[in-house]
Coordinates of C-alpha atoms in Angstrom, one line a residue:
Chain A
M50 CA 141.8 93.6 132.5
S51 CA 137.9 92.6 130.8
V52 CA 136.7 95.7 132.2
A53 CA 139.0 97.6 130.7
L54 CA 138.5 95.3 127.4
Q55 CA 135.1 96.2 127.5
L56 CA 135.0 99.6 128.0
G57 CA 137.4 99.7 125.3
I58 CA 135.4 97.8 123.1
I59 CA 131.9 100.1 124.1
V60 CA 134.2 103.7 123.2
G61 CA 135.4 102.2 120.2
Y62 CA 131.9 101.3 119.0
L63 CA 130.7 104.8 120.3
L64 CA 132.8 106.8 118.2
L65 CA 132.6 104.5 115.2
A66 CA 128.4 105.2 115.8
L67 CA 129.6 108.9 116.0
A68 CA 131.4 108.7 113.0
V69 CA 128.8 107.5 111.2
G70 CA 126.3 109.8 112.5
L71 CA 129.1 112.1 111.0
V72 CA 129.2 111.5 107.3
A73 CA 124.4 111.7 108.0
Y74 CA 124.9 115.3 109.2
R75 CA 126.9 115.9 105.9
T76 CA 124.1 114.3 103.5
T77 CA 121.3 115.6 105.8
D78 CA 119.1 118.8 104.8
R79 CA 118.0 121.1 107.2
T80 CA 114.6 120.5 107.0
A81 CA 112.2 118.5 110.0
E82 CA 111.2 115.9 107.3
D83 CA 114.8 114.8 106.9
F84 CA 115.7 115.0 110.5
Y85 CA 112.5 112.5 111.5
L86 CA 112.4 110.6 107.9
A87 CA 115.5 111.4 105.8
S88 CA 113.6 112.2 103.2
R89 CA 111.2 109.2 103.2
S90 CA 114.3 107.3 101.0
V91 CA 114.7 104.3 102.9
G92 CA 115.9 101.5 101.2
T93 CA 114.4 97.9 102.1
V94 CA 118.1 96.2 104.2
V95 CA 117.9 99.1 106.4
L96 CA 114.2 99.9 106.4
L97 CA 114.0 96.5 107.7
F98 CA 117.4 96.8 110.0
T99 CA 116.2 100.1 111.7
T100 CA 112.7 99.1 112.6
F101 CA 114.2 95.6 114.3
A102 CA 117.0 97.6 116.0
T103 CA 114.5 99.7 118.0
L104 CA 112.8 96.7 118.9
L105 CA 115.4 95.3 119.9
S106 CA 116.1 96.6 123.5
A107 CA 117.5 95.5 126.2
F108 CA 114.9 92.8 126.7
T109 CA 116.5 90.3 123.5
F110 CA 119.7 90.3 125.8
F111 CA 119.3 90.8 128.9
A112 CA 115.5 90.1 130.4
G113 CA 114.0 88.0 127.6
P114 CA 117.0 85.1 128.3
N115 CA 116.4 85.5 131.8
I116 CA 112.7 84.3 131.9
A117 CA 113.7 81.8 129.5
Y118 CA 116.2 80.6 131.8
R119 CA 113.4 81.0 135.4
E120 CA 110.2 79.8 133.4
G121 CA 111.1 77.8 130.0
P122 CA 112.7 78.6 126.1
E123 CA 108.3 79.4 125.5
W124 CA 109.2 83.2 124.6
V125 CA 110.5 82.0 121.7
L126 CA 107.1 81.2 120.3
V127 CA 105.4 84.5 122.0
M128 CA 108.1 86.9 120.2
G129 CA 107.4 85.3 117.3
L130 CA 104.0 85.1 117.4
M131 CA 104.0 89.2 118.3
D132 CA 107.1 90.1 116.0
G133 CA 107.2 88.1 113.5
I134 CA 103.5 87.1 112.6
V135 CA 101.0 89.7 114.4
F136 CA 104.0 92.9 113.6
A137 CA 104.3 91.9 109.9
I138 CA 100.9 92.0 109.6
L139 CA 100.2 94.8 110.9
W140 CA 103.1 96.4 109.3
Y141 CA 101.0 95.5 105.9
V142 CA 97.0 97.0 107.2
V143 CA 98.7 99.8 109.2
G144 CA 102.2 100.6 107.8
Y145 CA 101.0 100.4 103.8
K146 CA 98.1 102.5 104.1
Q147 CA 100.0 105.1 106.4
W148 CA 102.5 105.0 103.7
L149 CA 100.6 106.2 101.3
L150 CA 99.2 108.4 103.5
G151 CA 102.1 109.8 104.7
R152 CA 103.4 110.4 101.2
R153 CA 100.3 112.2 99.8
Y154 CA 99.4 114.4 102.7
E155 CA 102.6 114.6 104.1
Y156 CA 102.5 113.5 107.0
V157 CA 105.7 112.5 109.7
T158 CA 103.3 111.1 112.7
L159 CA 100.3 109.3 113.2
G160 CA 99.0 112.5 115.8
E161 CA 98.8 114.8 112.3
M162 CA 97.2 111.8 110.1
L163 CA 94.2 111.3 112.5
G164 CA 94.0 115.0 113.4
D165 CA 93.8 115.8 109.5
R166 CA 91.3 113.1 108.6
F167 CA 88.9 114.1 112.2
G168 CA 89.6 117.9 111.6
S169 CA 90.7 118.2 115.3
R170 CA 93.9 119.9 116.9
R171 CA 92.9 118.0 120.3
L172 CA 93.2 114.7 118.6
R173 CA 96.7 115.5 116.9
G174 CA 97.6 117.0 120.7
L175 CA 95.4 114.0 121.9
V176 CA 97.5 110.8 120.2
A177 CA 100.5 112.7 121.1
G178 CA 100.1 113.6 124.6
I179 CA 99.2 109.8 125.8
S180 CA 102.3 108.5 123.1
L181 CA 104.8 110.6 125.3
L182 CA 103.1 109.5 128.4
W183 CA 104.3 105.4 127.2
L184 CA 107.3 106.7 125.6
F185 CA 108.6 109.1 128.4
P186 CA 109.3 105.7 130.8
Y187 CA 109.8 103.8 128.0
V188 CA 113.0 105.2 127.2
M189 CA 114.3 106.4 131.0
L190 CA 114.1 102.8 131.2
Q191 CA 117.0 102.5 128.5
Q192 CA 118.6 104.5 130.9
V193 CA 118.2 102.7 133.9
G194 CA 119.3 99.8 132.1
A195 CA 122.4 101.2 130.8
G196 CA 123.6 103.0 133.8
T197 CA 123.0 99.2 136.0
A198 CA 125.0 98.0 133.3
L199 CA 128.1 100.4 133.6
Q200 CA 128.1 100.1 136.8
A201 CA 127.8 96.2 137.0
L202 CA 130.8 96.1 134.6
T203 CA 133.2 98.5 136.2
D204 CA 132.2 96.9 139.5
G205 CA 131.0 100.3 140.4
A206 CA 134.1 102.9 139.3
V207 CA 131.4 104.5 137.5
P208 CA 128.3 104.9 139.8
Y209 CA 124.8 104.4 138.5
A210 CA 124.2 108.4 137.9
V211 CA 127.2 109.0 135.9
G212 CA 126.9 105.9 134.0
A213 CA 123.7 106.6 133.3
G214 CA 124.2 110.8 132.3
L215 CA 127.1 109.6 129.5
I216 CA 124.8 107.6 127.7
T217 CA 122.5 110.4 127.9
A218 CA 124.6 112.8 127.0
F219 CA 126.1 110.6 123.8
M220 CA 122.6 110.0 123.1
I221 CA 121.8 113.4 122.8
L222 CA 125.1 113.9 121.1
Y223 CA 124.2 111.7 118.4
V224 CA 120.7 112.3 118.0
V225 CA 121.2 116.0 117.6
V226 CA 123.6 115.3 115.2
A227 CA 122.8 112.5 112.8
G228 CA 119.0 112.7 112.8
F229 CA 117.5 110.1 111.2
R230 CA 119.3 109.1 108.6
G231 CA 122.6 108.7 111.1
I232 CA 120.4 106.4 113.5
A233 CA 118.8 104.0 110.7
W234 CA 122.7 103.4 109.6
T235 CA 123.9 102.5 112.6
D236 CA 120.7 100.2 113.4
T237 CA 121.8 98.8 110.1
L238 CA 125.1 97.6 111.2
Q239 CA 124.1 96.8 114.6
G240 CA 121.6 94.7 113.6
A241 CA 123.9 92.6 111.7
F242 CA 126.5 92.9 114.1
M243 CA 124.1 91.3 117.2
L244 CA 122.7 88.5 114.4
V245 CA 126.4 87.2 113.5
T246 CA 127.3 87.4 117.4
T247 CA 124.7 85.8 118.8
W248 CA 124.5 83.0 116.7
I249 CA 128.5 82.8 117.1
A250 CA 127.4 82.5 120.7
L251 CA 125.3 80.0 120.5
A252 CA 127.9 77.8 118.5
W253 CA 130.4 78.4 121.1
V254 CA 128.5 77.7 123.9
L255 CA 127.2 74.2 122.3
A256 CA 130.9 73.4 121.1
A257 CA 131.4 73.2 124.7
V258 CA 128.8 71.9 126.4
G259 CA 128.9 69.0 123.7
G260 CA 125.7 69.9 121.2
P261 CA 122.2 70.7 122.0
G262 CA 121.8 67.4 122.2
A263 CA 123.5 67.3 125.3
A264 CA 122.2 71.2 126.4
T265 CA 118.9 69.3 126.2
A266 CA 119.6 66.2 128.9
A267 CA 121.4 68.6 131.1
L268 CA 118.1 71.7 131.3
E269 CA 116.0 68.0 131.0
A270 CA 117.7 67.0 134.0
E271 CA 117.3 70.1 136.4
A272 CA 114.2 71.2 135.1
A273 CA 112.1 68.9 133.2
D274 CA 109.0 70.5 132.8
H275 CA 110.8 73.4 130.9
L276 CA 110.6 71.2 127.6
A277 CA 106.9 70.6 127.6
L278 CA 104.8 73.6 125.9
G279 CA 103.3 75.3 128.9
G280 CA 103.1 75.4 132.3
D281 CA 102.2 77.4 135.4
F282 CA 103.8 80.9 134.1
Y283 CA 102.9 80.0 130.4
T284 CA 98.9 79.5 130.0
V285 CA 97.2 79.7 126.8
Q286 CA 95.4 83.1 127.8
W287 CA 98.9 84.9 129.0
M288 CA 100.6 83.9 126.2
L289 CA 98.6 85.2 123.4
S290 CA 97.0 87.9 126.0
T291 CA 101.1 88.7 125.6
A292 CA 101.9 88.0 122.2
I293 CA 98.3 90.3 121.2
T294 CA 99.0 93.3 122.9
I295 CA 102.8 93.7 122.3
G296 CA 102.3 93.1 119.0
F297 CA 99.8 95.6 118.3
G298 CA 101.6 98.0 120.7
V299 CA 104.5 97.9 118.6
A300 CA 102.8 99.3 115.9
M301 CA 102.4 101.5 117.5
F302 CA 105.3 102.8 119.4
P303 CA 106.0 106.4 117.8
Q304 CA 109.5 105.2 116.5
V305 CA 108.5 102.3 115.0
N306 CA 105.0 104.1 113.6
Q307 CA 106.9 106.8 112.3
R308 CA 109.6 104.6 110.5
F309 CA 106.2 103.4 108.9
F310 CA 106.3 107.3 106.5
A311 CA 109.8 106.6 105.5
A312 CA 110.4 103.6 103.5
G313 CA 111.5 105.1 99.9
S314 CA 108.6 102.9 98.2
E315 CA 106.3 100.1 97.4
A316 CA 108.8 97.6 96.8
V317 CA 111.1 98.2 99.8
L318 CA 107.4 97.7 102.6
K319 CA 107.2 94.6 100.1
R320 CA 110.4 92.8 100.7
S321 CA 110.7 94.1 104.3
F322 CA 107.2 93.0 105.0
A323 CA 108.2 89.2 104.0
L324 CA 111.4 89.2 105.8
W325 CA 110.3 89.7 109.5
P326 CA 109.5 86.1 110.3
L327 CA 112.8 84.9 109.0
L328 CA 114.1 87.7 110.9
C329 CA 112.5 87.1 113.8
V330 CA 113.5 83.1 114.5
L331 CA 116.9 84.1 113.3
L332 CA 117.6 86.4 116.2
F333 CA 115.3 85.3 119.2
V334 CA 115.9 81.2 118.6
P335 CA 119.0 82.1 119.4
S336 CA 118.9 84.4 122.4
F337 CA 116.3 82.7 124.9
L338 CA 117.5 79.6 124.2
L339 CA 121.2 80.3 125.4
G340 CA 118.8 82.0 128.2
A341 CA 116.7 78.1 128.5
W342 CA 120.1 75.8 128.5
A343 CA 121.5 77.9 130.7
R344 CA 120.0 76.3 133.8
G345 CA 120.9 73.1 133.2
L346 CA 124.2 74.5 132.5
D347 CA 127.2 74.6 135.3
V348 CA 126.9 78.4 135.6
A349 CA 126.7 80.4 138.3
I350 CA 124.0 83.1 138.2
A351 CA 123.7 85.3 141.2
E352 CA 120.7 87.0 142.3
G353 CA 119.7 89.9 140.2
E354 CA 122.7 88.9 137.5
N355 CA 121.5 89.1 133.4
V356 CA 121.8 85.5 132.6
L357 CA 123.8 85.9 128.6
P358 CA 126.7 87.8 130.5
A359 CA 127.6 84.8 132.7
V360 CA 127.2 82.5 130.0
L361 CA 129.5 84.5 127.9
A362 CA 131.4 84.4 130.6
E363 CA 132.4 81.0 131.6
Y364 CA 131.8 79.4 128.0
T365 CA 133.3 82.3 124.9
P366 CA 136.9 84.4 125.5
V367 CA 137.1 87.0 127.0
W368 CA 137.4 89.5 124.4
F369 CA 133.9 87.7 122.6
A370 CA 131.9 88.2 125.9
A371 CA 132.6 92.1 126.1
L372 CA 131.8 92.6 122.3
V373 CA 128.3 90.9 122.8
I374 CA 127.6 93.8 125.8
A375 CA 128.3 96.1 124.8
G376 CA 126.6 95.2 121.6
A377 CA 123.7 94.7 123.6
M378 CA 124.0 98.2 125.1
A379 CA 124.5 99.4 122.2
A380 CA 121.0 97.7 121.3
M381 CA 119.6 99.8 124.4
M382 CA 121.3 103.1 123.5
S383 CA 120.0 102.9 119.6
S384 CA 116.6 102.0 121.2
S385 CA 116.7 105.0 123.0
D386 CA 118.0 107.5 119.8
S387 CA 115.0 106.2 118.2
M388 CA 112.7 107.0 120.8
L389 CA 114.2 110.1 121.9
L390 CA 113.9 111.0 117.7
S391 CA 110.1 110.3 117.1
G392 CA 109.4 111.7 121.2
S393 CA 110.9 114.7 120.2
S394 CA 108.8 115.0 116.9
Y395 CA 105.4 114.3 118.5
F396 CA 106.1 117.0 120.8
T397 CA 107.2 119.7 118.3
R398 CA 104.9 118.8 115.6
D399 CA 101.9 117.6 117.4
L400 CA 102.2 120.3 121.1
Y401 CA 104.1 122.7 120.2
R402 CA 103.0 123.9 116.7
P403 CA 99.9 123.6 117.3
F404 CA 99.2 124.8 120.3
V405 CA 101.8 127.1 121.0
E406 CA 103.5 129.1 117.7
G407 CA 101.2 128.1 114.3
S408 CA 103.5 129.3 111.7
V409 CA 107.3 128.0 112.0
S410 CA 109.9 128.2 109.5
E411 CA 111.7 124.7 108.0
R412 CA 114.8 126.1 109.7
R413 CA 113.4 127.2 112.9
E414 CA 111.4 123.8 113.2
D415 CA 114.6 122.1 112.1
L416 CA 116.3 123.7 115.7
L417 CA 113.2 122.8 117.8
A418 CA 112.7 119.2 116.6
R419 CA 117.1 119.2 117.8
L420 CA 115.7 120.9 121.2
G421 CA 113.7 118.8 121.5
V422 CA 115.2 115.7 121.5
V423 CA 117.6 117.4 124.3
G424 CA 115.2 118.2 126.3
F425 CA 113.2 114.9 126.1
A426 CA 116.4 113.0 126.7
T427 CA 117.2 115.2 129.9
A428 CA 113.8 114.8 131.6
A429 CA 114.0 110.8 130.9
F430 CA 118.0 110.8 133.0
V431 CA 116.5 113.1 136.0
G432 CA 113.2 110.6 135.9
S433 CA 116.2 107.4 135.6
L434 CA 117.4 109.2 138.6
V435 CA 114.9 109.4 141.2
Q436 CA 112.5 106.5 140.0
P437 CA 113.8 103.2 138.9
A438 CA 111.8 100.4 138.5
T439 CA 111.9 96.6 136.7
L440 CA 112.7 96.7 133.3
F441 CA 109.5 94.3 132.7
E442 CA 107.1 95.8 134.4
L443 CA 107.7 99.6 133.1
G444 CA 108.7 97.7 129.3
D445 CA 105.4 96.1 129.9
A446 CA 102.5 98.5 130.8
A447 CA 104.2 100.8 127.8
F448 CA 103.7 98.2 125.7
S449 CA 99.8 97.2 126.5
G450 CA 99.6 101.3 126.6
F451 CA 100.7 101.9 123.4
A452 CA 98.7 98.6 121.8
Q453 CA 95.5 101.0 122.9
L454 CA 96.1 103.3 120.4
A455 CA 96.1 100.3 117.5
L456 CA 92.6 99.5 117.5
P457 CA 90.5 103.1 117.2
V458 CA 93.4 103.6 114.9
L459 CA 92.5 101.1 112.4
V460 CA 88.9 101.8 112.4
A461 CA 89.7 105.1 111.6
L462 CA 92.0 103.9 108.8
Y463 CA 89.6 101.1 107.3
W464 CA 85.9 102.9 108.0
R465 CA 84.3 105.6 106.7
R466 CA 81.7 106.1 109.7
T467 CA 84.1 106.5 112.4
T468 CA 83.2 110.1 114.1
R469 CA 85.8 112.5 115.7
A470 CA 83.7 111.1 118.6
G471 CA 84.2 108.3 117.8
I472 CA 87.9 107.4 117.5
T473 CA 88.3 110.4 120.3
A474 CA 85.6 108.8 123.1
G475 CA 87.5 104.9 122.2
I476 CA 90.8 106.1 122.4
L477 CA 90.0 107.9 126.0
A478 CA 87.9 104.9 127.3
S479 CA 90.4 102.3 126.6
Q480 CA 93.3 104.8 128.0
A481 CA 91.9 105.3 131.0
F482 CA 90.9 101.2 132.0
Y483 CA 94.1 100.3 131.3
L484 CA 95.7 102.9 133.5
S485 CA 93.3 102.5 135.8
S486 CA 94.0 98.9 135.7
L487 CA 98.1 99.9 136.8
F488 CA 97.1 102.4 139.3
T489 CA 94.0 101.7 140.9
A490 CA 93.0 98.5 142.5
V491 CA 89.1 99.6 140.6
V492 CA 89.9 97.9 137.6
P493 CA 91.5 94.5 137.7
S494 CA 94.8 93.3 136.4
A495 CA 93.5 90.0 135.0
Y496 CA 90.1 88.1 133.4
G497 CA 90.1 85.0 133.9
G498 CA 93.4 84.9 132.8
W499 CA 93.5 87.4 130.1
T500 CA 95.4 90.7 130.5
A501 CA 93.9 93.9 131.3
G502 CA 96.0 95.0 128.3
L503 CA 93.6 92.6 126.1
V504 CA 91.1 93.7 127.4
G505 CA 91.3 97.9 127.3
M506 CA 92.2 96.9 123.3
G507 CA 88.6 95.4 123.3
L508 CA 86.6 98.2 125.1
G509 CA 88.7 100.6 122.7
L510 CA 87.5 99.0 119.7
V511 CA 83.6 98.7 121.0
V512 CA 83.7 102.7 122.3
T513 CA 85.2 103.6 118.6
V514 CA 82.9 101.9 116.8
G515 CA 79.6 102.4 119.1
V516 CA 80.1 106.1 119.3
S517 CA 80.3 106.5 116.1
A518 CA 77.0 104.6 115.1
V519 CA 75.4 107.2 117.1
T520 CA 77.2 110.5 116.0
T521 CA 76.8 112.5 113.0
P522 CA 80.6 113.6 111.9
A523 CA 81.6 116.9 112.8
A524 CA 81.7 119.7 109.6
D525 CA 85.2 120.0 109.2
E526 CA 86.1 116.2 108.7
R527 CA 88.1 114.9 106.0
R528 CA 85.7 111.3 106.1
A529 CA 87.2 110.1 101.8
I530 CA 90.7 111.2 102.5
Y531 CA 92.2 107.7 103.5
F532 CA 89.8 106.0 101.1
D533 CA 89.6 108.2 97.6
G534 CA 92.9 108.2 95.2
L535 CA 95.2 105.7 97.2
G536 CA 97.4 104.7 95.0
A537 CA 101.1 103.4 95.1
D538 CA 101.3 106.0 92.0
Chain B
M160 CA 85.4 89.0 93.4
A161 CA 87.8 91.0 95.1
R162 CA 85.8 90.7 98.1
L163 CA 85.8 86.9 98.3
V164 CA 90.1 87.2 97.7
L165 CA 90.2 89.8 100.0
W166 CA 88.5 87.5 102.4
G167 CA 90.1 84.7 101.4
W168 CA 93.5 86.5 102.6
I169 CA 91.9 87.6 105.6
V170 CA 91.5 83.8 106.5
V171 CA 95.5 82.9 105.9
A172 CA 96.1 85.6 107.7
I173 CA 93.7 84.5 111.0
G174 CA 95.2 81.0 110.2
L175 CA 99.0 82.0 110.0
C176 CA 98.7 83.4 113.5
A177 CA 96.4 80.7 115.0
L178 CA 99.1 77.8 114.2
T179 CA 102.4 80.1 114.8
V180 CA 102.2 77.9 118.8
P181 CA 101.1 75.1 118.0
W182 CA 99.0 74.1 120.7
F183 CA 97.8 70.7 119.7
L184 CA 101.6 69.5 121.2
W185 CA 101.0 71.6 124.8
G186 CA 102.4 69.4 127.4
D187 CA 104.4 67.6 125.1
A188 CA 108.2 67.4 125.4
T189 CA 108.9 65.2 122.6
V190 CA 113.1 66.6 122.0
V191 CA 114.1 65.8 118.5
A192 CA 117.8 66.6 117.8
G193 CA 118.3 68.4 121.1
I194 CA 115.5 70.3 119.8
P195 CA 111.9 70.5 121.6
L196 CA 109.2 69.1 118.8
W197 CA 107.1 71.9 119.3
L198 CA 110.0 74.6 118.4
W199 CA 110.4 72.7 115.7
W200 CA 107.3 73.3 114.4
H201 CA 107.5 76.8 115.5
V202 CA 110.6 77.4 113.6
G203 CA 108.8 75.8 110.2
W204 CA 105.8 78.4 110.6
M205 CA 107.8 81.0 110.6
G206 CA 109.0 79.9 107.3
L207 CA 105.8 79.2 106.0
A208 CA 104.6 82.6 106.8
A209 CA 107.4 84.4 105.0
L210 CA 106.2 82.0 102.2
V211 CA 102.8 83.3 102.5
F212 CA 103.8 86.9 102.8
R213 CA 106.1 86.8 99.8
L214 CA 103.2 85.4 97.5
F215 CA 100.9 88.0 99.5
A216 CA 103.1 90.9 98.4
R217 CA 103.5 89.7 94.6
R218 CA 100.3 88.8 93.8
A219 CA 97.6 90.5 96.5
W220 CA 99.7 93.8 97.2
G221 CA 97.5 97.0 98.0
L222 CA 94.2 94.3 98.4
G223 CA 91.5 96.4 100.8
I224 CA 93.7 99.6 100.9
E225 CA 94.1 101.2 97.4
S226 CA 91.5 102.6 96.0
G227 CA 88.5 100.6 93.8
E228 CA 89.0 98.1 96.7
G229 CA 87.5 99.0 99.6
S230 CA 85.4 102.1 99.2
S231 CA 82.2 101.0 98.3
D232 CA 79.7 103.0 99.4
G233 CA 79.8 105.3 96.2
S234 CA 80.0 109.3 98.1
T235 CA 82.6 110.0 95.6
P236 CA 83.7 108.1 92.9
P237 CA 87.1 105.8 93.6
N238 CA 89.9 107.2 90.8
A239 CA 93.4 105.2 91.2
G240 CA 96.0 107.7 91.1
V241 CA 93.8 110.6 90.7
D242 CA 94.8 113.6 93.8
P243 CA 91.5 114.4 95.3
G244 CA 92.4 117.9 93.8
G245 CA 92.7 120.6 96.2
E246 CA 92.9 118.7 99.4
R247 CA 96.3 118.8 99.3
R248 CA 98.5 120.9 102.4

């Protein structure tokens, strides 16, 4: 009964999304700028929720509450700092500046913006290449998550490969048809839906167990140290390292960074900026508290099973649990949709066009963009068949990998004397450092409790500034374009 | 003056980041109304941050970004609202 119901809800959701996508398709111009950015016309609610929904990957509903269950609810603080404060500040510092530049010079990607300023096709390709290097495993991770979830949901009736394949096929269809506008619309519906259902879930569970006081008392009896702030797992260094690297990493994630170009007006950016902290509290507090409280409640959680679905199954009706799980799976998919679209734009605009086929018509670029989506998704699907790894490890590596780009980009945006040699060296040095810390024993992964991701960011900053200071700008750099004549109107 | 305002806001931003996690409650397990005190602090702080962001968006938006604020080396005279001609592609 519950399996059929869950599948029914998931299929129903997919059909609804497809309907939204078709409406979006009808209002779409056949140009790459419209496909990628909805012609820079997005309003406050849609921009806020589409950015938010792309952040809500499998992590918020599965991995995050699992950690809160095992280690305590301090994750709320880490998420609040990274997404509600650090990212909100970057929303202004990086986002508003990028929006102004994107509107004036018609940039669609980060690589394009940097390549234009530094007069370097190679820098443009480098930024896109590095971004794809981190994006690809992250998309794959979402497919692994979806395949695993479908398999678990159906008790193996839908095998992992079939589940991941079906989801991939649907995503390709959806992204190719709907483009950015359709994705943003479904993200908005879905973000609002998840926010509401998470609170209903919390209310339902609390009503069943006798309120927050009783739930916390049960947690105290089971694991008293979870209530105290900090512990062996949540050290000061670890919390700060995680919040800072992920916060900066988010701003450089292609699907988030590209949204900086998509806002319809300055007012849209202003309004969304002030709403970030509130949205983060509204979502992360209930979902992580549910995970943390589950520890003290009488919920049997098997090894490797996700906490939130088990809690819902125990305390809420079958249809409601199915609705939330379907929503969480949809969240995974919406993250992937946006990533596919951005990945494809980085590939076609910053790698294919500059290096393979120079001048293309708008119609042809639009076609290339859609083909790019198919190629990227298929490759990630193949990856998901051969290379499974745990959600958290891969996800964390991707965020820290993107974080390495943030400080060289910030220096370039705000310091006129940044040179092409400086930013290139800064990006290469920090990437080399962080990749080495992941894959070799030569570079340690922790420094007195601080992570290699954070240390790598510092290295990128020092190298960018240092090399810029000792080199002279190349003749074709356009040093003034990030500074002169910038204004909203 | 503009420089002073800019630095003032930078200090505010750092302050907001610094106390999102109530470090002064480290190791504290006080529970108020069923929720740890440190989580109440966090919720309140995020509300405060939203208010401060709103104030910034109303009063100081554009600070450090729009021309006239950040361009100080005088190589090209900043002139807000005028396209630096010929550079648009």
